[in-house]
Short mmCIF file of C-alpha atoms in Angstrom, two decimals:
data_model
loop_
_atom_site.label_atom_id
_atom_site.label_comp_id
_atom_site.label_asym_id
_atom_site.label_seq_id
_atom_site.Cartn_x
_atom_site.Cartn_y
_atom_site.Cartn_z
CA MET A 1 0.00 0.00 0.00
CA ALA A 2 2.81 2.39 0.89
CA ALA A 3 4.56 1.64 -2.41
CA ALA A 4 1.35 2.38 -4.32
CA ILE A 5 0.96 5.69 -2.47
CA GLN A 6 4.58 6.60 -3.24
CA ASP A 7 4.07 5.74 -6.94
CA PHE A 8 0.94 7.87 -7.02
CA GLN A 9 2.72 10.82 -5.37
CA ARG A 10 5.65 10.40 -7.78
CA SER A 11 3.34 10.41 -10.79
CA GLU A 12 1.56 13.51 -9.46
CA SER A 13 4.89 15.30 -8.98
CA ASP A 14 5.94 14.33 -12.52
CA ARG A 15 2.72 15.79 -13.92
CA LEU A 16 3.24 19.02 -12.00
CA ASN A 17 6.81 19.22 -13.22
CA GLU A 18 5.57 18.71 -16.79
CA VAL A 19 3.06 21.55 -16.37
CA LYS A 20 5.84 23.66 -14.93
CA GLY A 21 8.02 22.95 -17.95
CA HIS A 22 5.26 23.90 -20.39
CA LEU A 23 4.66 27.15 -18.51
CA GLU A 24 8.37 27.89 -18.62
CA ILE A 25 8.39 27.46 -22.41
CA ALA A 26 5.27 29.65 -22.75
CA LEU A 27 6.83 32.44 -20.68
CA LEU A 28 9.98 32.33 -22.79
CA GLU A 29 8.04 32.51 -26.04
CA LYS A 30 5.91 35.35 -24.66
CA HIS A 31 8.99 37.32 -23.67
CA PHE A 32 10.60 36.81 -27.08
CA LEU A 33 7.42 37.77 -28.97
CA GLN A 34 7.02 40.90 -26.83
CA GLU A 35 10.52 41.97 -27.82
CA GLU A 36 9.74 41.36 -31.49
CA LEU A 37 6.47 43.33 -31.19
CA ARG A 38 8.26 46.24 -29.55
CA LYS A 39 10.79 46.33 -32.38
CA LEU A 40 8.04 46.26 -35.00
CA ARG A 41 6.23 49.11 -33.26
CA GLU A 42 9.39 51.16 -33.25
CA GLU A 43 10.00 50.50 -36.95
CA THR A 44 6.44 51.23 -38.16
CA ASN A 45 4.77 54.59 -37.48
CA VAL A 46 1.54 53.21 -35.98
CA ASP A 47 0.59 56.35 -34.05
CA SER A 48 0.60 58.59 -37.12
CA LEU A 49 -1.59 56.11 -39.02
CA ARG A 50 -4.02 56.02 -36.12
CA GLN A 51 -4.25 59.82 -35.99
CA GLU A 52 -4.84 60.02 -39.75
CA LEU A 53 -7.62 57.43 -39.44
CA GLU A 54 -9.29 59.47 -36.68
CA ARG A 55 -9.16 62.59 -38.88
CA GLU A 56 -10.82 60.73 -41.75
CA ARG A 57 -13.56 59.53 -39.42
CA SER A 58 -14.26 63.09 -38.21
CA LYS A 59 -14.44 64.31 -41.83
CA ARG A 60 -16.96 61.59 -42.69
CA ILE A 61 -19.16 62.53 -39.71
CA ASP A 62 -19.10 66.22 -40.74
CA LEU A 63 -20.13 65.35 -44.31
CA GLU A 64 -23.03 63.22 -43.08
CA GLN A 65 -24.29 66.08 -40.89
CA LYS A 66 -24.11 68.54 -43.81
CA MET A 67 -26.02 66.14 -46.09
CA ASN A 68 -28.78 65.77 -43.50
CA GLU A 69 -29.09 69.56 -43.13
CA VAL A 70 -29.37 70.03 -46.94
CA LEU A 71 -32.11 67.39 -47.18
CA LYS A 72 -34.08 69.03 -44.37
CA THR A 73 -33.92 72.49 -46.01
CA ARG A 74 -35.12 71.06 -49.37
CA LEU A 75 -38.13 69.44 -47.74
CA GLU A 76 -39.05 72.68 -45.97
CA ASP A 77 -38.70 74.81 -49.16
CA SER A 78 -40.80 72.46 -51.38
CA PRO A 79 -44.20 74.12 -52.50
CA PRO A 80 -47.47 72.77 -51.03
CA GLN A 81 -49.55 70.46 -53.19
CA PRO A 82 -52.66 72.00 -54.89
CA PRO A 83 -56.11 70.92 -53.64
CA ARG A 84 -57.78 68.09 -55.45
CA LYS A 85 -60.68 68.77 -57.80
CA GLN A 86 -64.17 67.58 -57.00
CA GLN A 87 -64.94 64.23 -58.50
CA SER A 88 -67.66 63.95 -61.10
CA PRO A 89 -70.74 61.75 -60.50
CA SER A 90 -69.44 59.27 -63.06
CA ASN A 91 -66.51 58.43 -60.80
CA ASN A 92 -68.63 57.50 -57.75
CA GLY A 93 -68.09 53.77 -58.29
CA THR A 94 -64.33 54.06 -58.32
CA ALA A 95 -64.47 56.37 -55.27
CA ASP A 96 -66.50 53.81 -53.30
CA LYS A 97 -64.04 51.11 -54.24
CA GLN A 98 -61.11 53.24 -53.10
CA GLN A 99 -62.93 54.02 -49.85
CA LYS A 100 -63.46 50.31 -49.19
CA GLU A 101 -59.76 49.66 -49.81
CA VAL A 102 -58.91 52.46 -47.35
CA TRP A 103 -61.19 50.96 -44.69
CA SER A 104 -59.80 47.48 -45.24
CA SER A 105 -56.23 48.78 -44.98
CA ARG A 106 -57.14 50.62 -41.77
CA LEU A 107 -58.72 47.47 -40.36
CA GLN A 108 -55.62 45.41 -41.22
CA LYS A 109 -53.43 48.07 -39.64
CA TRP A 110 -55.55 48.07 -36.47
CA LEU A 111 -55.46 44.26 -36.25
CA TYR A 112 -51.71 44.22 -36.78
CA GLU A 113 -51.17 46.85 -34.09
CA ARG A 114 -53.31 44.88 -31.64
CA PHE A 115 -52.30 41.31 -32.37
CA GLY A 116 -49.19 41.60 -34.54
CA VAL A 117 -46.84 41.32 -31.57
CA TYR A 118 -48.29 37.92 -30.62
CA ILE A 119 -48.26 36.69 -34.21
CA GLU A 120 -44.60 37.63 -34.58
CA ASP A 121 -43.73 35.34 -31.67
CA PHE A 122 -44.83 32.31 -33.72
CA ARG A 123 -42.67 33.17 -36.74
CA PHE A 124 -39.97 30.55 -37.37
CA GLN A 125 -36.47 31.99 -37.37
CA PRO A 126 -33.07 30.30 -37.60
CA GLU A 127 -31.32 29.93 -34.28
CA GLU A 128 -28.56 32.47 -33.79
CA SER A 129 -25.23 31.05 -32.71
CA THR A 130 -23.56 33.45 -30.32
CA VAL A 131 -19.94 32.98 -29.35
CA GLU A 132 -19.07 34.18 -25.88
CA ALA A 133 -15.88 36.15 -25.57
CA GLU A 134 -13.30 34.39 -23.40
CA GLU A 135 -11.58 36.39 -20.70
CA PRO A 136 -7.77 36.49 -20.64
CA LEU A 137 -5.94 34.61 -17.91
CA SER A 138 -5.58 36.76 -14.79
CA ALA A 139 -4.38 35.78 -11.33
CA LYS A 140 -6.81 38.19 -9.66
CA ARG A 141 -9.75 36.88 -11.68
CA LEU A 142 -8.65 33.31 -10.97
CA THR A 143 -8.65 33.78 -7.19
CA GLU A 144 -12.00 35.59 -7.35
CA ASN A 145 -13.60 32.73 -9.32
CA MET A 146 -12.19 30.17 -6.88
CA ARG A 147 -13.72 32.08 -3.95
CA ARG A 148 -17.05 32.40 -5.80
CA LEU A 149 -17.10 28.65 -6.45
CA LYS A 150 -16.32 27.96 -2.80
CA ARG A 151 -19.07 30.30 -1.59
CA GLY A 152 -21.60 28.91 -4.08
CA ALA A 153 -20.93 25.29 -3.12
CA ARG A 154 -20.96 26.00 0.64
CA PRO A 155 -24.75 25.58 1.19
CA VAL A 156 -24.76 22.25 -0.65
CA THR A 157 -21.70 20.93 1.18
CA ASN A 158 -23.10 22.08 4.55
CA PHE A 159 -26.43 20.38 3.80
CA LEU A 160 -24.72 17.09 2.90
CA ARG A 161 -22.43 17.35 5.92
CA ASN A 162 -25.38 17.83 8.31
CA LEU A 163 -27.31 14.99 6.70
CA SER A 164 -24.29 12.77 7.26
CA ALA A 165 -24.11 13.92 10.90
CA LEU A 166 -27.83 13.17 11.27
CA SER A 167 -27.33 9.65 9.88
CA ASN A 168 -24.25 9.06 12.06
CA TRP A 169 -26.17 10.08 15.22
CA HIS A 170 -23.64 12.79 15.97
CA SER A 171 -26.26 14.38 18.23
CA VAL A 172 -28.30 11.57 19.76
CA TYR A 173 -31.29 13.74 20.73
CA THR A 174 -31.55 15.47 17.33
CA SER A 175 -31.26 12.19 15.40
CA ALA A 176 -33.77 10.46 17.72
CA ILE A 177 -36.36 13.25 17.30
CA ALA A 178 -35.86 13.29 13.51
CA PHE A 179 -36.18 9.49 13.36
CA ILE A 180 -39.43 9.46 15.38
CA ILE A 181 -40.99 12.29 13.34
CA TYR A 182 -40.01 10.73 10.00
CA MET A 183 -41.18 7.20 10.86
CA ASN A 184 -44.51 8.55 12.17
CA ALA A 185 -44.99 10.52 8.93
CA ALA A 186 -44.02 7.50 6.81
CA TRP A 187 -46.43 5.24 8.79
CA HIS A 188 -49.36 7.57 8.08
CA GLY A 189 -48.26 8.22 4.47
CA TRP A 190 -47.12 11.80 5.08
CA ALA A 191 -43.45 11.45 4.14
CA ILE A 192 -43.66 13.42 0.88
CA PRO A 193 -45.93 16.17 2.35
CA MET A 194 -43.50 16.50 5.27
CA LEU A 195 -40.52 17.00 2.96
CA LEU A 196 -42.45 19.54 0.87
CA PHE A 197 -43.49 21.40 4.03
CA LEU A 198 -39.84 21.56 5.17
CA ALA A 199 -38.84 23.00 1.77
CA ILE A 200 -41.62 25.64 2.01
CA LEU A 201 -40.55 26.49 5.57
CA ARG A 202 -36.94 26.91 4.44
CA LEU A 203 -37.94 29.27 1.61
CA SER A 204 -40.14 31.27 3.98
CA LEU A 205 -37.26 31.69 6.41
CA ASN A 206 -34.99 32.76 3.57
CA TYR A 207 -37.57 35.37 2.49
CA LEU A 208 -37.73 36.83 5.99
CA ILE A 209 -33.93 36.88 6.24
CA ALA A 210 -33.73 38.67 2.85
CA ARG A 211 -36.27 41.28 4.13
CA GLY A 212 -33.97 42.11 7.04
CA TRP A 213 -35.18 39.81 9.80
CA ARG A 214 -32.55 38.34 12.09
CA ILE A 215 -33.37 34.64 12.36
CA GLN A 216 -30.67 32.41 13.83
CA TRP A 217 -32.55 29.11 13.60
CA SER A 218 -31.99 27.01 10.51
CA ILE A 219 -32.97 23.53 9.40
CA VAL A 220 -29.46 23.02 8.02
CA PRO A 221 -27.08 25.18 10.11
CA GLU A 222 -24.38 27.04 8.25
CA VAL A 223 -20.72 26.63 9.12
CA SER A 224 -18.73 29.84 9.23
CA GLU A 225 -15.26 29.65 7.74
CA PRO A 226 -12.52 32.28 8.04
CA MET A 227 -12.26 34.49 4.99
CA GLU A 228 -8.80 35.03 3.55
CA PRO A 229 -8.00 38.67 2.77
CA PRO A 230 -7.55 39.10 -0.99
CA LYS A 231 -4.10 40.05 -2.22
CA GLU A 232 -4.07 42.93 -4.66
CA ASP A 233 -0.54 42.62 -6.08
CA LEU A 234 1.00 39.20 -6.65
CA THR A 235 4.55 38.52 -7.70
CA VAL A 236 5.31 36.33 -10.69
CA SER A 237 6.35 33.47 -8.40
CA GLU A 238 3.09 33.72 -6.43
CA LYS A 239 1.07 33.79 -9.66
CA PHE A 240 2.88 30.72 -10.92
CA GLN A 241 2.32 28.88 -7.63
CA LEU A 242 -1.35 29.90 -7.76
CA VAL A 243 -1.69 28.44 -11.26
CA LEU A 244 -0.08 25.18 -10.08
CA ASP A 245 -2.42 24.94 -7.07
CA VAL A 246 -5.50 25.57 -9.20
CA ALA A 247 -4.28 23.08 -11.82
CA GLN A 248 -3.80 20.44 -9.12
CA LYS A 249 -7.26 21.05 -7.62
CA ALA A 250 -8.88 21.03 -11.07
CA GLN A 251 -7.03 17.82 -11.95
CA ASN A 252 -8.24 16.06 -8.79
CA LEU A 253 -11.81 17.36 -9.20
CA PHE A 254 -12.02 16.33 -12.86
CA GLY A 255 -10.49 12.96 -11.96
CA LYS A 256 -13.18 12.27 -9.34
CA MET A 257 -15.95 13.35 -11.71
CA ALA A 258 -14.51 11.17 -14.49
CA ASP A 259 -14.31 8.18 -12.12
CA VAL A 260 -18.00 8.53 -11.19
CA LEU A 261 -19.15 8.90 -14.81
CA GLU A 262 -16.98 6.02 -16.03
CA LYS A 263 -18.25 3.72 -13.26
CA ILE A 264 -21.86 4.52 -14.16
CA LYS A 265 -21.13 3.89 -17.85
CA ASN A 266 -19.39 0.59 -17.14
CA LEU A 267 -22.26 -0.47 -14.86
CA PHE A 268 -24.82 -0.08 -17.64
CA MET A 269 -22.57 -1.44 -20.42
CA TRP A 270 -22.01 -4.85 -18.77
CA VAL A 271 -18.27 -4.30 -18.45
CA GLN A 272 -18.39 -6.21 -15.16
CA PRO A 273 -21.26 -8.70 -15.63
CA GLU A 274 -21.60 -9.79 -11.99
CA SER A 275 -22.30 -6.20 -10.86
CA THR A 276 -24.67 -5.37 -13.73
CA ARG A 277 -26.52 -8.67 -13.16
CA LYS A 278 -27.48 -7.55 -9.64
CA LEU A 279 -28.83 -4.25 -10.97
CA TYR A 280 -30.72 -6.14 -13.70
CA ILE A 281 -32.42 -8.43 -11.16
CA CYS A 282 -33.30 -5.49 -8.87
CA LEU A 283 -34.93 -3.63 -11.78
CA TRP A 284 -37.03 -6.66 -12.69
CA VAL A 285 -38.15 -7.10 -9.05
CA ALA A 286 -39.05 -3.40 -8.83
CA PHE A 287 -40.97 -3.55 -12.12
CA ILE A 288 -43.02 -6.62 -11.11
CA THR A 289 -43.70 -5.15 -7.66
CA SER A 290 -44.93 -1.88 -9.18
CA CYS A 291 -47.29 -3.82 -11.45
CA VAL A 292 -48.74 -6.05 -8.68
CA LEU A 293 -48.84 -3.90 -5.54
CA PRO A 294 -50.94 -0.69 -5.20
CA TYR A 295 -49.01 2.57 -5.22
CA LYS A 296 -50.10 3.51 -1.70
CA LEU A 297 -48.68 0.31 -0.23
CA MET A 298 -45.56 0.61 -2.36
CA GLY A 299 -44.95 4.19 -1.19
CA PHE A 300 -45.45 3.08 2.41
CA MET A 301 -42.85 0.30 2.01
CA ILE A 302 -40.33 2.61 0.28
CA GLY A 303 -40.75 5.28 2.98
CA LEU A 304 -40.22 2.80 5.83
CA TYR A 305 -37.19 1.24 4.13
CA ALA A 306 -35.63 4.67 3.46
CA GLY A 307 -36.00 5.69 7.12
CA ILE A 308 -34.56 2.43 8.46
CA LYS A 309 -31.74 2.51 5.89
CA PHE A 310 -30.83 6.14 6.63
CA PHE A 311 -31.02 6.12 10.43
CA ILE A 312 -30.12 2.54 11.41
CA ILE A 313 -28.49 0.46 8.65
CA ASP A 314 -26.08 3.20 7.48
CA PHE A 315 -25.13 3.92 11.10
CA LEU A 316 -24.28 0.26 11.69
CA PHE A 317 -22.30 -0.04 8.46
CA LYS A 318 -20.30 3.16 9.14
CA SER A 319 -19.59 2.08 12.72
CA CYS A 320 -18.58 -1.47 11.70
CA PRO A 321 -16.44 -1.38 8.53
CA LYS A 322 -16.04 -5.20 8.42
CA LEU A 323 -19.81 -5.62 8.47
CA ARG A 324 -20.09 -3.09 5.65
CA ASP A 325 -17.50 -4.88 3.51
CA LYS A 326 -19.49 -8.11 3.78
CA TYR A 327 -23.17 -7.10 3.58
CA ASP A 328 -23.49 -3.57 2.12
CA THR A 329 -24.34 -4.57 -1.47
CA PRO A 330 -24.45 -1.05 -3.06
CA TYR A 331 -21.13 -0.17 -1.43
CA ILE A 332 -19.51 -3.43 -2.61
CA VAL A 333 -20.86 -3.07 -6.17
CA TRP A 334 -19.76 0.57 -6.47
CA ASN A 335 -16.22 -0.10 -5.22
CA SER A 336 -15.85 -3.12 -7.48
CA LEU A 337 -16.78 -1.17 -10.62
CA PRO A 338 -13.64 -0.34 -12.63
CA THR A 339 -12.81 2.95 -14.33
CA ASP A 340 -11.44 3.17 -17.88
CA PRO A 341 -7.77 3.55 -16.77
CA GLN A 342 -8.15 0.50 -14.51
CA LEU A 343 -9.62 -1.50 -17.40
CA LYS A 344 -6.73 -0.42 -19.60
CA GLU A 345 -4.19 -1.49 -16.97
CA ARG A 346 -5.90 -4.87 -16.60
CA THR A 347 -5.89 -5.38 -20.37
CA ASN A 348 -2.22 -4.42 -20.69
CA ALA A 349 -1.28 -6.72 -17.79
CA THR A 350 -3.19 -9.63 -19.37
CA VAL A 351 -1.60 -9.05 -22.78
CA SER A 352 1.89 -8.72 -21.30
CA ARG A 353 1.47 -12.01 -19.38
CA ARG A 354 0.40 -13.74 -22.58
CA VAL A 355 3.02 -12.22 -24.86
CA GLN A 356 6.05 -12.30 -22.54
CA PRO A 357 6.86 -16.05 -22.81
CA VAL A 358 6.43 -15.99 -26.58
CA VAL A 359 8.62 -12.93 -26.97
CA SER A 360 11.35 -14.39 -24.78
CA ARG A 361 11.48 -17.62 -26.80
CA SER A 362 11.45 -15.77 -30.14
CA SER A 363 14.17 -13.36 -29.02
CA LEU A 364 16.43 -16.25 -28.03
CA ALA A 365 15.85 -17.90 -31.40
CA THR A 366 16.55 -14.80 -33.50
CA VAL A 367 19.79 -13.67 -31.83
CA PRO A 368 22.70 -15.14 -33.79
CA CYS A 369 25.64 -16.91 -32.19
CA GLY A 370 28.46 -14.71 -30.94
CA VAL A 371 26.26 -11.58 -30.69
CA SER A 372 25.23 -10.35 -27.28
CA ARG A 373 21.75 -9.13 -26.49
CA GLU A 374 22.96 -5.58 -25.84
CA GLU A 375 24.57 -5.40 -29.29
CA GLU A 376 21.41 -6.75 -30.89
CA ALA A 377 19.29 -4.18 -29.03
CA GLY A 378 21.68 -1.41 -30.09
CA ARG A 379 21.43 -2.40 -33.73
CA SER A 380 17.65 -2.44 -33.70
CA HIS A 381 17.27 0.76 -31.66
CA SER A 382 15.43 3.48 -33.51
CA THR A 383 13.59 6.69 -32.78
CA LYS A 384 10.07 7.51 -33.86
CA LYS A 385 11.34 8.82 -37.20
CA GLY A 386 13.84 6.13 -38.17
CA ALA A 387 17.07 4.44 -37.17
CA PHE A 388 19.07 6.36 -34.59
CA HIS A 389 22.37 6.49 -36.49
CA GLU A 390 20.59 7.54 -39.71
CA ILE A 391 18.75 10.40 -38.02
CA PHE A 392 21.97 11.96 -36.67
CA ASN A 393 24.38 10.71 -39.40
CA LEU A 394 26.46 8.73 -36.92
CA GLN A 395 28.12 5.36 -36.95
CA GLU A 396 26.04 2.29 -36.28
CA SER A 397 27.91 1.66 -33.03
CA GLU A 398 26.59 4.94 -31.57
CA ARG A 399 23.38 4.31 -29.67
CA PRO A 400 21.71 5.89 -26.62
CA LEU A 401 22.86 4.81 -23.20
CA ALA A 402 20.59 2.56 -21.16
CA VAL A 403 19.59 5.42 -18.85
CA CYS A 404 18.20 7.47 -21.77
CA GLU A 405 17.01 4.80 -24.16
CA ASN A 406 13.75 6.70 -24.71
CA GLY A 407 15.38 10.12 -24.35
CA TRP A 408 14.44 13.15 -22.24
CA ARG A 409 11.81 15.51 -23.57
CA CYS A 410 12.98 19.12 -23.45
CA CYS A 411 13.29 22.31 -25.47
CA LEU A 412 16.52 23.61 -27.00
CA ILE A 413 17.10 27.34 -26.42
CA ASN A 414 19.70 28.67 -28.87
CA ARG A 415 20.30 32.25 -27.83
CA ASP A 416 22.55 32.91 -30.81
CA ARG A 417 19.53 32.76 -33.17
CA LYS A 418 17.03 35.59 -33.64
CA MET A 419 14.10 33.90 -35.37
CA PRO A 420 11.42 32.44 -33.05
CA THR A 421 11.41 29.11 -34.93
CA ASP A 422 15.15 28.73 -34.40
CA TYR A 423 15.30 30.28 -30.93
CA ILE A 424 13.22 27.57 -29.21
CA ARG A 425 12.77 24.00 -30.46
CA ASN A 426 10.92 21.17 -28.79
CA GLY A 427 12.36 17.68 -29.02
CA VAL A 428 14.13 14.79 -27.30
CA LEU A 429 17.68 14.70 -25.93
CA TYR A 430 19.90 11.58 -26.08
CA VAL A 431 23.40 10.88 -24.84
CA THR A 432 25.62 8.22 -26.43
CA GLU A 433 29.17 7.13 -25.68
CA ASN A 434 30.68 10.06 -27.60
CA TYR A 435 27.86 12.45 -28.55
CA LEU A 436 25.02 14.50 -27.19
CA CYS A 437 22.13 14.30 -29.70
CA PHE A 438 18.99 16.47 -29.82
CA GLU A 439 16.16 15.34 -32.12
CA SER A 440 13.82 18.20 -32.99
CA SER A 441 10.12 17.35 -33.08
CA SER A 442 9.63 19.65 -36.11
CA SER A 443 12.29 17.98 -38.25
CA ARG A 444 11.32 15.51 -40.96
CA SER A 445 12.63 12.01 -41.19
CA SER A 446 14.47 12.77 -44.42
CA SER A 447 16.11 15.96 -43.14
CA SER A 448 18.30 16.52 -40.11
CA LYS A 449 18.88 20.27 -40.43
CA LYS A 450 17.06 21.08 -37.20
CA ASN A 451 18.67 18.28 -35.20
CA LYS A 452 21.71 19.03 -33.06
CA VAL A 453 24.75 16.79 -32.50
CA ILE A 454 27.46 17.83 -30.01
CA LYS A 455 30.65 15.93 -29.36
CA LEU A 456 31.25 15.36 -25.68
CA VAL A 457 34.92 16.16 -26.23
CA ASP A 458 34.04 19.63 -27.57
CA ILE A 459 32.03 20.61 -24.47
CA THR A 460 33.87 23.26 -22.45
CA ASP A 461 31.37 23.67 -19.63
CA ILE A 462 28.25 21.90 -18.39
CA GLN A 463 26.06 23.25 -15.59
CA LYS A 464 22.58 23.06 -14.16
CA TYR A 465 20.66 26.09 -15.35
CA LYS A 466 17.53 27.98 -14.26
CA VAL A 467 15.93 29.63 -17.27
CA LEU A 468 13.64 32.05 -15.39
CA SER A 469 14.80 33.21 -11.98
CA VAL A 470 11.29 34.32 -10.95
CA LEU A 471 9.96 30.73 -10.98
CA PRO A 472 10.19 28.66 -7.79
CA GLY A 473 12.55 25.70 -7.51
CA SER A 474 16.09 25.06 -8.71
CA GLY A 475 15.22 25.15 -12.41
CA MET A 476 14.68 22.56 -15.13
CA GLY A 477 17.50 23.28 -17.54
CA ILE A 478 21.05 22.24 -18.45
CA SER A 479 23.58 24.68 -19.92
CA ILE A 480 26.11 23.33 -22.46
CA ALA A 481 28.99 25.56 -23.64
CA THR A 482 30.98 24.76 -26.82
CA PRO A 483 33.57 26.72 -28.83
CA SER A 484 31.20 26.97 -31.81
CA THR A 485 28.54 28.96 -29.93
CA GLN A 486 28.84 32.45 -28.51
CA LYS A 487 26.27 31.81 -25.79
CA PRO A 488 25.81 28.40 -24.12
CA LEU A 489 23.04 26.17 -25.41
CA VAL A 490 20.26 25.58 -22.89
CA PHE A 491 18.12 22.44 -22.75
CA GLY A 492 15.14 23.66 -20.71
CA ALA A 493 11.73 22.41 -19.51
CA MET A 494 13.27 19.03 -18.68
CA ILE A 495 11.22 17.08 -16.13
CA HIS A 496 14.02 14.67 -15.13
CA ARG A 497 16.71 17.35 -15.17
CA ASP A 498 18.86 15.94 -12.34
CA GLU A 499 18.87 12.43 -13.81
CA ALA A 500 19.85 13.76 -17.25
CA PHE A 501 22.59 15.99 -15.79
CA GLU A 502 24.13 13.11 -13.84
CA ALA A 503 24.14 10.86 -16.93
CA ILE A 504 25.61 13.52 -19.24
CA PHE A 505 28.20 14.69 -16.72
CA THR A 506 29.29 11.11 -15.89
CA GLN A 507 29.76 10.22 -19.55
CA TYR A 508 31.51 13.55 -20.17
CA MET A 509 34.01 12.94 -17.37
CA LYS A 510 34.54 9.38 -18.60
CA ILE A 511 35.36 10.62 -22.12
CA MET A 512 37.63 13.39 -20.84
CA THR A 513 39.63 11.01 -18.61
CA THR A 514 40.09 8.44 -21.42
CA THR A 515 41.13 11.00 -24.06
CA LYS A 516 43.48 12.89 -21.73
CA PRO A 517 47.11 11.67 -22.20
CA PRO A 518 48.88 10.23 -19.17
CA ALA A 519 51.43 12.29 -17.23
CA SER A 520 54.39 10.07 -18.17
CA ALA A 521 53.75 10.59 -21.88
CA GLU A 522 53.76 14.38 -21.43
CA LEU A 523 57.16 14.24 -19.74
#
């Protein structure tokens, strides 16, 4: 159990270190892009263009105002229309027809004014898709949202906590009174009216409290927690630590939610047949009972069972864990349900047990005589993009050491370059017997221009390096100085920095001691 807890804590620390490395890369890229933006602003005259645009806008507004004034003066100066001549008796039929059209148009207008608003509500229109604007990341906004979430969830958590205390008989008198009242209501068929009355009473008390009344009594008492004073100005280190804390809490919360949803899905999808079979039988029994028994008797039985389960059975199971492990069927079924990661681990373990004997026999059969297993593994070693020696144009004997067979993920920071694509590269770092090899993730398999190969003999200095001094910790980088670079190369955002430094430094010292001539030969 202790080993499992240590493995879990180690995996959590590795994830946090990985997040820390990604944030370090993001801060570096942000700093570099800000410098480039400042240079571009200095080169281009943005302020003058903005002022000229504002002048053009003011001119357009003035022209629109002048056009409106001219149109108004023309309408005022236009001559009045002459009066119409009296219609002759021969045109009475057309006049009556026009009058009917006028009355019908007036009637339609009156109906539209009265009922048009309601008719417009039934007109079919395509649904408008609105995209909400996302707020930028802010430490102050982040802390405020965390406090809002905590305050919003406090009534629910307090209600559940007090229900648990009521079921655990934390206060014997309160639990006894609640048990007697509930069982009496369930016996007379008043369980649902009692719960509805309690909800109405709670809303009534909330209304009086909102109107200014001071009422201390509450069905579910609130727990007061000390409020932390908000910090106005946070340093970069405090902001970074805040992001890590929130990321850890969000990771644990999302993990618990995913576990619950995956267990429910696996329960209904027959992933574990013995657990789903029990649910299947219970549903059939409930269905047949609902068809045979009257609803009044069924409600009476459910109410009595709920009261006995809540006040007595749960109290016994929580007080006696061994009894709960043996006889609490819902608890046993829920804990036995696997999540998707657990199913994946079981599948991988089963496949590995099946494949391991076959692989061991086939590997012994394929290795030729006189060739060791290490040499055979070195020959067949390859990266994701091809054979190792072909990627870096090295001899076939050069292969990664056992400690870095899969490499260390990191980013190469070449401070001699000025372009963003060349300044920072993501990739994997390897160390062989004579070389330090960096495989860029953006390089193609047929081209090795973005890869980096450094001879261990050419290294003049190797040190642990902290890319950003404002971040907490000892850093996640390694600085490598060579004669061909003006500034040392930095391999940053490396999760296993100490392990990589020890391996590189050990191999470097080994190479330097073997290539250095002995003292007798110098004399």
